[in-house]
Every structure is written in C-alpha cells, then in structure tokens.
C-alpha cells in the first residue's frame, strides 16, 4: 500500500475524464511525478492505456512480498 490506498484501487484524485485532478499541485505524490511513460509500459498499439494497466498489474504481481 502506498499513499494510503492498496495497489489496483482507483485513486481518489483521478477524474471522470481519466485526468489527475491535482496535476501540477505540490500535493501530488512524488511517485506519480516519477512515473514516466515508456515504450515498455505503454506498448506499441493504439491501446496504450490497456497495455499500461496490464504491465502495471504484472509489475505489482512480480514485486509482491513473499
Ligand atoms: S497522478 Fe497520482 S494523484 Fe494523480 S490521479 Fe494518478 S495516482 Fe492519483
């Protein structure tokens, strides 16, 4: 759990338009600003969001503590 929510739970700052409601605000967690898009995360298809969600889910599984 980071920043008060478990992985996979929708952030309360995520708007209905899928944009961060505190983007550019100093209250935005540093981990959010540190996550930069990459070809590895976003893939090479038109479905970058779907690819990123699958990639992040796998990353979460791969880094689960034993
Ligand atoms: S960038 Fe961070 S604070 Fe903003 S919606 Fe995404 S997870 Fe939430």
PDB file of C-alpha atoms and ligand atoms in Angstrom:
ATOM      1  CA  UNK A   1       0.000   0.000   0.000  1.00  0.00           C
ATOM      2  CA  UNK A   2       1.393   3.390  -0.948  1.00  0.00           C
ATOM      3  CA  UNK A   3      -0.032   6.810  -0.313  1.00  0.00           C
ATOM      4  CA  UNK A   4      -2.975   5.428   1.629  1.00  0.00           C
ATOM      5  CA  UNK A   5      -4.502   3.051  -0.921  1.00  0.00           C
ATOM      6  CA  UNK A   6      -3.871  -0.529  -1.962  1.00  0.00           C
ATOM      7  CA  UNK A   7      -2.495  -1.226  -5.426  1.00  0.00           C
ATOM      8  CA  UNK A   8      -5.199  -1.589  -8.044  1.00  0.00           C
ATOM      9  CA  UNK A   9      -7.648   0.724  -6.301  1.00  0.00           C
ATOM     10  CA  UNK A  10      -8.680   3.807  -8.265  1.00  0.00           C
ATOM     11  CA  UNK A  11      -7.041   6.973  -6.978  1.00  0.00           C
ATOM     12  CA  UNK A  12      -9.476   9.467  -5.486  1.00  0.00           C
ATOM     13  CA  UNK A  13      -7.703  12.194  -7.466  1.00  0.00           C
ATOM     14  CA  UNK A  14      -8.482  10.553 -10.808  1.00  0.00           C
ATOM     15  CA  UNK A  15     -11.275  12.452 -12.534  1.00  0.00           C
ATOM     16  CA  UNK A  16     -14.059  11.009 -14.671  1.00  0.00           C
ATOM     17  CA  UNK A  17     -12.076  12.190 -17.694  1.00  0.00           C
ATOM     18  CA  UNK A  18      -9.156   9.978 -16.519  1.00  0.00           C
ATOM     19  CA  UNK A  19      -7.026  13.030 -15.779  1.00  0.00           C
ATOM     20  CA  UNK A  20      -5.287  13.741 -12.498  1.00  0.00           C
ATOM     21  CA  UNK A  21      -7.226  16.422 -10.629  1.00  0.00           C
ATOM     22  CA  UNK A  22      -4.103  17.561  -8.758  1.00  0.00           C
ATOM     23  CA  UNK A  23      -1.645  17.543 -11.654  1.00  0.00           C
ATOM     24  CA  UNK A  24       0.853  20.360 -11.083  1.00  0.00           C
ATOM     25  CA  UNK A  25      -0.209  20.698  -7.461  1.00  0.00           C
ATOM     26  CA  UNK A  26       2.517  20.187  -4.832  1.00  0.00           C
ATOM     27  CA  UNK A  27       0.203  17.737  -3.043  1.00  0.00           C
ATOM     28  CA  UNK A  28       0.583  15.303  -5.931  1.00  0.00           C
ATOM     29  CA  UNK A  29       2.687  12.413  -4.625  1.00  0.00           C
ATOM     30  CA  UNK A  30       6.290  12.305  -5.814  1.00  0.00           C
ATOM     31  CA  UNK A  31       5.804   8.718  -7.003  1.00  0.00           C
ATOM     32  CA  UNK A  32       3.227   9.976  -9.517  1.00  0.00           C
ATOM     33  CA  UNK A  33       5.588  12.551 -10.993  1.00  0.00           C
ATOM     34  CA  UNK A  34       8.360   9.972 -11.045  1.00  0.00           C
ATOM     35  CA  UNK A  35       6.406   7.505 -13.157  1.00  0.00           C
ATOM     36  CA  UNK A  36       7.301   8.450 -16.710  1.00  0.00           C
ATOM     37  CA  UNK A  37       5.690   6.893 -19.795  1.00  0.00           C
ATOM     38  CA  UNK A  38       7.854   4.481 -21.707  1.00  0.00           C
ATOM     39  CA  UNK A  39       7.512   2.187 -24.690  1.00  0.00           C
ATOM     40  CA  UNK A  40       7.869  -0.770 -22.323  1.00  0.00           C
ATOM     41  CA  UNK A  41       4.908   0.407 -20.250  1.00  0.00           C
ATOM     42  CA  UNK A  42       2.656   1.794 -22.975  1.00  0.00           C
ATOM     43  CA  UNK A  43       3.354  -0.723 -25.738  1.00  0.00           C
ATOM     44  CA  UNK A  44       3.192  -0.124 -29.466  1.00  0.00           C
ATOM     45  CA  UNK A  45      -0.527  -0.481 -30.148  1.00  0.00           C
ATOM     46  CA  UNK A  46      -3.396   2.018 -30.092  1.00  0.00           C
ATOM     47  CA  UNK A  47      -4.400   0.675 -26.660  1.00  0.00           C
ATOM     48  CA  UNK A  48      -1.669   2.301 -24.570  1.00  0.00           C
ATOM     49  CA  UNK A  49      -3.964   2.506 -21.527  1.00  0.00           C
ATOM     50  CA  UNK A  50      -4.831  -1.193 -21.658  1.00  0.00           C
ATOM     51  CA  UNK A  51      -1.201  -2.146 -22.177  1.00  0.00           C
ATOM     52  CA  UNK A  52      -0.064   0.056 -19.297  1.00  0.00           C
ATOM     53  CA  UNK A  53      -2.696  -1.355 -16.939  1.00  0.00           C
ATOM     54  CA  UNK A  54      -1.661  -4.926 -17.796  1.00  0.00           C
ATOM     55  CA  UNK A  55       2.033  -4.030 -17.433  1.00  0.00           C
ATOM     56  CA  UNK A  56       1.500  -2.359 -14.072  1.00  0.00           C
ATOM     57  CA  UNK A  57      -0.627  -5.280 -12.851  1.00  0.00           C
ATOM     58  CA  UNK A  58       2.141  -7.705 -13.782  1.00  0.00           C
ATOM     59  CA  UNK A  59       4.706  -5.461 -12.105  1.00  0.00           C
ATOM     60  CA  UNK A  60       2.599  -5.499  -8.954  1.00  0.00           C
ATOM     61  CA  UNK A  61       2.416  -9.316  -9.048  1.00  0.00           C
ATOM     62  CA  UNK A  62       6.139  -9.654  -9.704  1.00  0.00           C
ATOM     63  CA  UNK A  63       7.065  -7.402  -6.771  1.00  0.00           C
ATOM     64  CA  UNK A  64       4.670  -8.857  -4.173  1.00  0.00           C
ATOM     65  CA  UNK A  65       6.469  -9.736  -0.964  1.00  0.00           C
ATOM     66  CA  UNK A  66       6.623 -13.469  -0.264  1.00  0.00           C
TER      67      UNK A  66
HETATM   68  S1  LIG B   1      -1.183  11.018 -10.933  1.00  0.00           S
HETATM   69 FE1  LIG B   1      -1.190  10.239  -8.862  1.00  0.00          FE
HETATM   70  S2  LIG B   1      -2.545  11.586  -7.703  1.00  0.00           S
HETATM   71 FE2  LIG B   1      -2.946  11.890  -9.862  1.00  0.00          FE
HETATM   72  S3  LIG B   1      -4.635  10.513 -10.335  1.00  0.00           S
HETATM   73 FE3  LIG B   1      -2.744   9.420 -10.821  1.00  0.00          FE
HETATM   74  S4  LIG B   1      -2.260   8.256  -8.977  1.00  0.00           S
HETATM   75 FE4  LIG B   1      -3.749   9.854  -8.411  1.00  0.00          FE
END
